[in-house]
Tab-separated table of C-alpha atoms in Angstrom:
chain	number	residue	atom	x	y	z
A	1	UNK	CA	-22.599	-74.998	76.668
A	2	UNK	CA	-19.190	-72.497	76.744
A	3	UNK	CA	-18.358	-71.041	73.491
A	4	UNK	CA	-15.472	-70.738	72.483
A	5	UNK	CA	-13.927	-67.140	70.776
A	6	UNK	CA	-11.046	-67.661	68.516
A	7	UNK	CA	-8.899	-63.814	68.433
A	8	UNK	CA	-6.975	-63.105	66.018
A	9	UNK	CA	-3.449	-60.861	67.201
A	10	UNK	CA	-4.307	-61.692	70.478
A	11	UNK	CA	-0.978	-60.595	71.384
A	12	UNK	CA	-2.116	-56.827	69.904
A	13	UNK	CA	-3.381	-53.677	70.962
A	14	UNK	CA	-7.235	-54.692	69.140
A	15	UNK	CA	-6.844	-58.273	69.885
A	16	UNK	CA	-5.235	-58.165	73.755
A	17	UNK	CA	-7.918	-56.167	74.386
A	18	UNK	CA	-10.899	-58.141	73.293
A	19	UNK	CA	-8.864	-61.180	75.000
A	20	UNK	CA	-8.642	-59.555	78.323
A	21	UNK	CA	-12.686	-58.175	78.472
A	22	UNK	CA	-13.907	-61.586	77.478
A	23	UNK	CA	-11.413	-63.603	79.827
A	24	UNK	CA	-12.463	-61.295	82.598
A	25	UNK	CA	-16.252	-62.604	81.643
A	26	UNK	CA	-15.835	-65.840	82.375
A	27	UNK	CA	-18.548	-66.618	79.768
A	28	UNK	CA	-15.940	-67.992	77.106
A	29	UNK	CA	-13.614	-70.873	75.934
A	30	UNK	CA	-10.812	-68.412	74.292
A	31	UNK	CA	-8.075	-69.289	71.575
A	32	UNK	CA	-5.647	-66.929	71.419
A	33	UNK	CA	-4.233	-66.958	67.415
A	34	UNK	CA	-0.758	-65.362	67.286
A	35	UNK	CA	2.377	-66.371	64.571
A	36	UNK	CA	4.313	-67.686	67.009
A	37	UNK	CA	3.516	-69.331	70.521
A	38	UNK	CA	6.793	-69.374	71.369
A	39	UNK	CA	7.228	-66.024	71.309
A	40	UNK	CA	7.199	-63.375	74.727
A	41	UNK	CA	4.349	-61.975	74.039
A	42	UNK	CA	2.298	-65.849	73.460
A	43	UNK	CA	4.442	-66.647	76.452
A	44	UNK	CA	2.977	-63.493	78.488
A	45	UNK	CA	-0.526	-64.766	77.795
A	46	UNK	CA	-0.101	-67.932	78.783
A	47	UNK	CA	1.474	-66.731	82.415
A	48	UNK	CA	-1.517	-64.477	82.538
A	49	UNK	CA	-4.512	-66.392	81.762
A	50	UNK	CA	-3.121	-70.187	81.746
A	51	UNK	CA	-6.620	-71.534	80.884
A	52	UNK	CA	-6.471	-69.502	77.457
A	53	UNK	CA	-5.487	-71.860	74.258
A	54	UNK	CA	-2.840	-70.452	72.069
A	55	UNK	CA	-2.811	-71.853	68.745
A	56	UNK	CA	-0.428	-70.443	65.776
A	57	UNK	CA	-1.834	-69.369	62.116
A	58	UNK	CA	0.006	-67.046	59.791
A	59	UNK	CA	-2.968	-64.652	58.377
A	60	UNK	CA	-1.624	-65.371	54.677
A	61	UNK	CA	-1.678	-68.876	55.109
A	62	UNK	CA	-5.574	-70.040	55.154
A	63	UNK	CA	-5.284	-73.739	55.972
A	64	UNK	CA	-3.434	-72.920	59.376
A	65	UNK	CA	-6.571	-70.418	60.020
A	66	UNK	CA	-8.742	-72.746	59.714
A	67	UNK	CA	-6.871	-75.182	61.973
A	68	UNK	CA	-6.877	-72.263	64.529
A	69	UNK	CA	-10.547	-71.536	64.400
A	70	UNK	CA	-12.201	-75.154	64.149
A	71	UNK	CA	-14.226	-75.746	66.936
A	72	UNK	CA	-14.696	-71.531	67.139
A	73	UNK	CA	-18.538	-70.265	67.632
A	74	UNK	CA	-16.925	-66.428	66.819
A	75	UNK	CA	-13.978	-65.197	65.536
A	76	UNK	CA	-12.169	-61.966	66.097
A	77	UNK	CA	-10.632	-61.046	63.153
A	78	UNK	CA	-8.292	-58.320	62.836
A	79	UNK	CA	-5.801	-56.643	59.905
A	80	UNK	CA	-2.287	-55.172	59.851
A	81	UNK	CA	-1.460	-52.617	57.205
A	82	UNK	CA	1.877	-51.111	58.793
A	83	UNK	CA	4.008	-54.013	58.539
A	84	UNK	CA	7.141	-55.035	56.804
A	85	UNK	CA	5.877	-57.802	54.988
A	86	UNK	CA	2.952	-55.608	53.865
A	87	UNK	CA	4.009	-52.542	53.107
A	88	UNK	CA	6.980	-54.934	50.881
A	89	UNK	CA	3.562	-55.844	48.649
A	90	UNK	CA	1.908	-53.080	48.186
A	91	UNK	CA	5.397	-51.622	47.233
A	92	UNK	CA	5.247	-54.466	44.605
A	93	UNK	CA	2.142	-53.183	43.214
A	94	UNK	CA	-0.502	-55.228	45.414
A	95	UNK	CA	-2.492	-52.717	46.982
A	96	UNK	CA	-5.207	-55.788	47.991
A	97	UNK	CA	-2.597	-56.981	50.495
A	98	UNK	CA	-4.184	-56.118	53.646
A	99	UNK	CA	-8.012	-57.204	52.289
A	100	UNK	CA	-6.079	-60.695	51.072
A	101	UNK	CA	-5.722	-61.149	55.152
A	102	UNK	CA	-9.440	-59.962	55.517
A	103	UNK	CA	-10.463	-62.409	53.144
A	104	UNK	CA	-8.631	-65.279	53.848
A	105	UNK	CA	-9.891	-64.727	57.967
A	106	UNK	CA	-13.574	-64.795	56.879
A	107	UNK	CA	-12.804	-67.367	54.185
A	108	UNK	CA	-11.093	-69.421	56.524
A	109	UNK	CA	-13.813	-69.303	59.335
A	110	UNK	CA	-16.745	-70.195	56.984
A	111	UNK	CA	-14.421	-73.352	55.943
A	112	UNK	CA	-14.848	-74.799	58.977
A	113	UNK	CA	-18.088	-73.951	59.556
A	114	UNK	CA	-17.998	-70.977	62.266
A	115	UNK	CA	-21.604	-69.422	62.439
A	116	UNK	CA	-20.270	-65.467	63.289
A	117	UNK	CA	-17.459	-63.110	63.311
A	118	UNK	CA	-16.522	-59.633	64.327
A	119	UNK	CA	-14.324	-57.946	62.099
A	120	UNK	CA	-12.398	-55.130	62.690
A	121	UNK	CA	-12.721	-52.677	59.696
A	122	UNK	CA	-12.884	-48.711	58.867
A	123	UNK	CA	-15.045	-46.202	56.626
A	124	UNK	CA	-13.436	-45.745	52.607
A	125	UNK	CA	-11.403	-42.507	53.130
A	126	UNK	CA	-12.128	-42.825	49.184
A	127	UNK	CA	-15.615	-42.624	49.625
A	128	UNK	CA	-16.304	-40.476	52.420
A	129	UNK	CA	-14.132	-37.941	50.197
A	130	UNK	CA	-16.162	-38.294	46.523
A	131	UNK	CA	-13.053	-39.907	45.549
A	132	UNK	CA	-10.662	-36.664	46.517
A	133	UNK	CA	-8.683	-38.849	48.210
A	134	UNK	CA	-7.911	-42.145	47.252
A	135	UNK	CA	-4.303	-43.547	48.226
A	136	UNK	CA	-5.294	-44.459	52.289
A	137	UNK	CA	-4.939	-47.592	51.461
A	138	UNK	CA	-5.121	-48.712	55.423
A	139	UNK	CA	-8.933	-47.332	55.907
A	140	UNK	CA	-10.245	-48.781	52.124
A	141	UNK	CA	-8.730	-52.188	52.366
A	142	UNK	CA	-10.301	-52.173	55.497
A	143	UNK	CA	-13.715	-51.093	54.221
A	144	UNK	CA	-13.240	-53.810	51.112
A	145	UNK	CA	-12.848	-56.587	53.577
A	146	UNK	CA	-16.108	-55.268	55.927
A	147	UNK	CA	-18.051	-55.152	52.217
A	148	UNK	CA	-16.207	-58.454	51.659
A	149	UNK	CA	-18.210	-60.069	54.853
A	150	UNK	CA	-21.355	-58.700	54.014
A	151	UNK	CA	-21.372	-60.721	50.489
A	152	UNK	CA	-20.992	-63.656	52.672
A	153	UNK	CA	-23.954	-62.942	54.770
A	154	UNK	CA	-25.284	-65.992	53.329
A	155	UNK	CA	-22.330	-67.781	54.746
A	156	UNK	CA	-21.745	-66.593	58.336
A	157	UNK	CA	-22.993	-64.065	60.890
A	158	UNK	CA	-20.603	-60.853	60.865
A	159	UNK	CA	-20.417	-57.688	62.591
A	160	UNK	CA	-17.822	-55.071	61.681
A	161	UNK	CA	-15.990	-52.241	64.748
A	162	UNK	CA	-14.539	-49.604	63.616
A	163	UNK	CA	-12.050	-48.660	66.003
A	164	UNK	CA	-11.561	-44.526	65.680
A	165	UNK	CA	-8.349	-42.648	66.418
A	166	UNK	CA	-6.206	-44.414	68.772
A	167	UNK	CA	-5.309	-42.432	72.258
A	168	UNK	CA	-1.904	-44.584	71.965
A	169	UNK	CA	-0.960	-42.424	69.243
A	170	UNK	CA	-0.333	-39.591	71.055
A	171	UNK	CA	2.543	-41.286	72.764
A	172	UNK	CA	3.956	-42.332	69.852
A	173	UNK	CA	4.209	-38.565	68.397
A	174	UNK	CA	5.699	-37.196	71.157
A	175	UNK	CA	8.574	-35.678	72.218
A	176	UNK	CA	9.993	-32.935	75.050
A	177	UNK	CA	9.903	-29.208	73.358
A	178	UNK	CA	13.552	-27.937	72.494
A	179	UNK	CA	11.506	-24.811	73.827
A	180	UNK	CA	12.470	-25.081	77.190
A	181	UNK	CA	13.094	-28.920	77.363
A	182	UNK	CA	10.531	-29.284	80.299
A	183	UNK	CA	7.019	-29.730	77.930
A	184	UNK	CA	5.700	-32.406	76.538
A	185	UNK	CA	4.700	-31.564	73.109
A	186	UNK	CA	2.087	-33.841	71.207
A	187	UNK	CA	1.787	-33.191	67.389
A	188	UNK	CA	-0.385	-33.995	64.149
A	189	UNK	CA	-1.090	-32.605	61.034
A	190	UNK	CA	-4.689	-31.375	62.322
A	191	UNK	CA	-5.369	-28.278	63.268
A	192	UNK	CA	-5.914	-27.852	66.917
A	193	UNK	CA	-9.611	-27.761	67.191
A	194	UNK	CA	-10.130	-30.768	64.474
A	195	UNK	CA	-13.262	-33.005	66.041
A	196	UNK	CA	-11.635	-36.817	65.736
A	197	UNK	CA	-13.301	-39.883	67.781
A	198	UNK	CA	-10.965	-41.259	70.144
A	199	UNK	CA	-10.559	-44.361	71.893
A	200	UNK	CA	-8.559	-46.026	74.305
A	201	UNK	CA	-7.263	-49.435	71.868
A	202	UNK	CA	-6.325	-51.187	74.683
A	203	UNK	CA	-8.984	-51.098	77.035
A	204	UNK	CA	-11.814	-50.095	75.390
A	205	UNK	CA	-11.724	-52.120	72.006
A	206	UNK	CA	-12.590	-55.016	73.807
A	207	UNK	CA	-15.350	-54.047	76.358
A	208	UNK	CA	-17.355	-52.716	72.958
A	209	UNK	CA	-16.567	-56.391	71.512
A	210	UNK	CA	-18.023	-58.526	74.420
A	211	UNK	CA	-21.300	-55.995	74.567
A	212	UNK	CA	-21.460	-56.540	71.048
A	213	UNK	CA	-21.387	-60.870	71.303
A	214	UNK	CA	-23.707	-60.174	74.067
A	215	UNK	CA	-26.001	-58.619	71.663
A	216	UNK	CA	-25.312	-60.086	68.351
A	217	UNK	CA	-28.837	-60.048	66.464
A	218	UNK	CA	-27.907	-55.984	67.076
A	219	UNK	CA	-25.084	-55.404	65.218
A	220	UNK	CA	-24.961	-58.124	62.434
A	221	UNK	CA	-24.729	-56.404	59.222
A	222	UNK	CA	-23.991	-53.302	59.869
A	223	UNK	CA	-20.923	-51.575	61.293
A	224	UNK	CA	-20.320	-50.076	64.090
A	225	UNK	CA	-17.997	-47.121	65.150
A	226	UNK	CA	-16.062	-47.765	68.129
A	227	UNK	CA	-15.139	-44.585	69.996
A	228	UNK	CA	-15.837	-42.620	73.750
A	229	UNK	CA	-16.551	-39.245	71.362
A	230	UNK	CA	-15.665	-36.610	69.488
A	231	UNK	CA	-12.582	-34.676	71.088
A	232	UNK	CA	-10.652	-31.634	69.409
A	233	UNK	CA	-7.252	-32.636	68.872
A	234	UNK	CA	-5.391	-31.092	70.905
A	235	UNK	CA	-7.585	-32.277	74.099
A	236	UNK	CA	-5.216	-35.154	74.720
A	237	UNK	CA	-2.365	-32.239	75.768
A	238	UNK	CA	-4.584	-30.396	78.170
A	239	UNK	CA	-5.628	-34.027	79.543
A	240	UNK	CA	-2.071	-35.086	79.993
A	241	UNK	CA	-1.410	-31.980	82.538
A	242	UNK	CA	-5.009	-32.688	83.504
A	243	UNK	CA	-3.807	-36.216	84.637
A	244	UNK	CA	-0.087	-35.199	85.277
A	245	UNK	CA	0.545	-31.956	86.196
A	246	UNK	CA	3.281	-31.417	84.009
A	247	UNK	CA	3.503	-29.112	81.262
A	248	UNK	CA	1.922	-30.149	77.772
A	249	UNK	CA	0.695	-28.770	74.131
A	250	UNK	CA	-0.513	-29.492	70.975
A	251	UNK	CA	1.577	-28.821	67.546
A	252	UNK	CA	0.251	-28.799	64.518
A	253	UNK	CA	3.041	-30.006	62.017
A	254	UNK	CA	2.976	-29.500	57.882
A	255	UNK	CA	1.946	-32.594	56.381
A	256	UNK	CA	5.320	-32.811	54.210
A	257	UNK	CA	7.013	-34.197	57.789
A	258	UNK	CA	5.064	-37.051	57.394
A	259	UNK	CA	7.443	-38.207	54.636
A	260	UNK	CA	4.167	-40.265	53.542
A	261	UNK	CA	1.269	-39.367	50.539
A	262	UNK	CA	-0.952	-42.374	52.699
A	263	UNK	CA	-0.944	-40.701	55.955
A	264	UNK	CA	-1.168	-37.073	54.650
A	265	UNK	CA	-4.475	-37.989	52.402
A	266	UNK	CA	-5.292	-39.049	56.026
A	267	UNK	CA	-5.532	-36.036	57.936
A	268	UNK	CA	-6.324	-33.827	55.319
A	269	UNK	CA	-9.619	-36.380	55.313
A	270	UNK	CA	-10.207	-36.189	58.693
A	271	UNK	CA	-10.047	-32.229	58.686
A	272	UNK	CA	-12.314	-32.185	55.636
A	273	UNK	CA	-14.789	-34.779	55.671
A	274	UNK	CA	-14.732	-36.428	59.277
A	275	UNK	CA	-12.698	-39.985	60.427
A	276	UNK	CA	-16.221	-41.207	60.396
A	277	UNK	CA	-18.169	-38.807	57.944
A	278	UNK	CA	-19.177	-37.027	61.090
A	279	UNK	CA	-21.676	-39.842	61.861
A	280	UNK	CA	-22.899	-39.721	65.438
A	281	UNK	CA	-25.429	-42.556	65.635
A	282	UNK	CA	-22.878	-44.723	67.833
A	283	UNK	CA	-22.994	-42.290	70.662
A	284	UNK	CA	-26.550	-42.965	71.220
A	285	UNK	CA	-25.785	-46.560	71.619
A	286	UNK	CA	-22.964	-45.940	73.511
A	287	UNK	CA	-25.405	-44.752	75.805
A	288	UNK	CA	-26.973	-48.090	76.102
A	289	UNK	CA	-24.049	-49.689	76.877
A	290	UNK	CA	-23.066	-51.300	80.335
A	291	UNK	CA	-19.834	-50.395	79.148
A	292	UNK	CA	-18.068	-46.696	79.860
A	293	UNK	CA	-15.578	-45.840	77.371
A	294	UNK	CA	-12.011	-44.405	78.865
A	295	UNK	CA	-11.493	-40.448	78.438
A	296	UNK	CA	-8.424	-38.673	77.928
A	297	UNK	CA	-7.394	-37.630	81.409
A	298	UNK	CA	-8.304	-41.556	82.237
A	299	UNK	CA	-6.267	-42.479	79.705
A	300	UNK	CA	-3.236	-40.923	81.000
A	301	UNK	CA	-3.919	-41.847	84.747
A	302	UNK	CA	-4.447	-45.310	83.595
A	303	UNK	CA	-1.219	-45.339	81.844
A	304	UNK	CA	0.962	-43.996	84.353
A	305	UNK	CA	3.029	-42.410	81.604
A	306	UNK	CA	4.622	-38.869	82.246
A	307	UNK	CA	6.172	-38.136	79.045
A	308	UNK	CA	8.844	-39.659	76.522
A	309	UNK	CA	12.574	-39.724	77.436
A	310	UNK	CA	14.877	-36.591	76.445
């Protein structure tokens, strides 16, 4: 008999990609959960895979999650901490409001009795620091929801991913050098040699989720990191010309120009302690895989981009 995967922001980087891997199975009855259906992007699914359900939930609002999933054998269940809405609550004083989605997901799946779910989560920056740093509130409500599922192991069958340090990033913190207005110029906090465990979001985030509901019994209980490797920093610039051919570097910037205490007890994390506490077990199964995860220069060939806009 099919079974059928419920995704949660299907219409996402995380949840577009774990729609498109198991669609291109062919194993799977697939729901795509968005806000709205009648949005372009619920509109683009549909025109791309017209067999795929769409059904609309709001992840605050628990009894239209559990409309969405009923009838699910797994759930994909994914978070969003840089949002409006949330950001607006944990302004107000609710720092829980990103685990409150977590919760209600799982919450919502066991209510209508779905047997397992892969949830997207991260390591406690708090933890992985000895409590150093303690205000990134995106990786520990993250972690609170993944220790969240395993209390309900009694309950339901869940995995957690980790997704590391998105590729997709890079784009975003770009911009042509006022040097000679010709180079692309990519730029972080990090010092240039700074080990961090990239990944390709949009590709890659889903071919590690379908391996993983092909092996289940593997992975229940315990998370997983989801990444290709460890890469210095500033090996996405020398990838781009790799890829390109046209002029690139890496720039590390002071942390004040984030403008943000959240993102700055970020990176001064990663450079101190690791995105993932330096684990490496997940290469070794990464090894296993049937599944090749997308490098940098692939990245950029893949993405056909050749720098931002002047």
């Amino acid at each position: 008999m099919t079974q059928t995967v419920a995704i949660i922001g299907a219409t996402g980087l995380q949840g577009g990609s774990v729609l498109h891997a198991l669609h291109a199975t062919g194993k799977y009855k697939l729901v795509a959960v968005t806000r709205d259906v009648s949005s372009e992007s619920a509109k683009d699914i549909k025109a791309k895979y017209p067999n795929v359900e769409l059904a609309t939930a709001d992840i605050y609002d628990p009894a239209s999650l559990e409309k969405a999933f009923k009838g699910a054998d797994y759930v994909f269940g994914v978070t969003q901490f840089f949002q409006p809405a949330v950001l607006e609550k944990v302004g107000a004083g609710n720092f829980d409001a990103e685990f409150d989605q977590g919760k209600n997901i799982i919450d919502a799946a066991i209510a209508v009795g779905v047997k397992n779910i892969v949830m997207s989560t991260l390591p406690s920056v708090k933890e992985l620091s000895g409590g150093k740093y303690s205000r990134v509130l995106h990786f520990d409500g993250k972690y609170k929801i993944e220790e969240y599922l395993n209390s309900k192991a009694d309950k339901i069958c869940g995995a957690a991913v980790r997704v590391g340090y998105y590729m997709e990033n890079y784009i975003t913190f770009s911009r042509i050098s006022p040097d000679d207005n010709d180079t692309v110029e990519f730029s972080s906090p990090l010092p240039p040699t700074t080990k961090i465990p990239l990944i390709d979001t949009a590709k890659d985030t889903g071919g590690v989720v379908a391996y993983i509901l092909d092996n289940f019994d593997d992975f229940v209980g315990k998370p997983f990191e989801v990444s290709g490797g460890y890469y210095e920093a500033q090996d996405m610039a020398v990838a781009f010309t790799e890829a390109t051919g046209k002029p690139a570097k890496y720039a590390q910037i002071p942390h004040a120009y984030l403008n943000s205490e959240e993102l700055t007890q970020m990176f001064k994390s990663f450079e101190e302690f690791g995105f993932y506490g330096h684990k490496t077990d997940f290469l070794e199964i990464n090894e296993k895989m049937d599944y090749k995860h997308t490098t940098p220069a692939e990245f950029w060939k893949n993405r056909g981009w050749t720098g931002p806009s002047q």
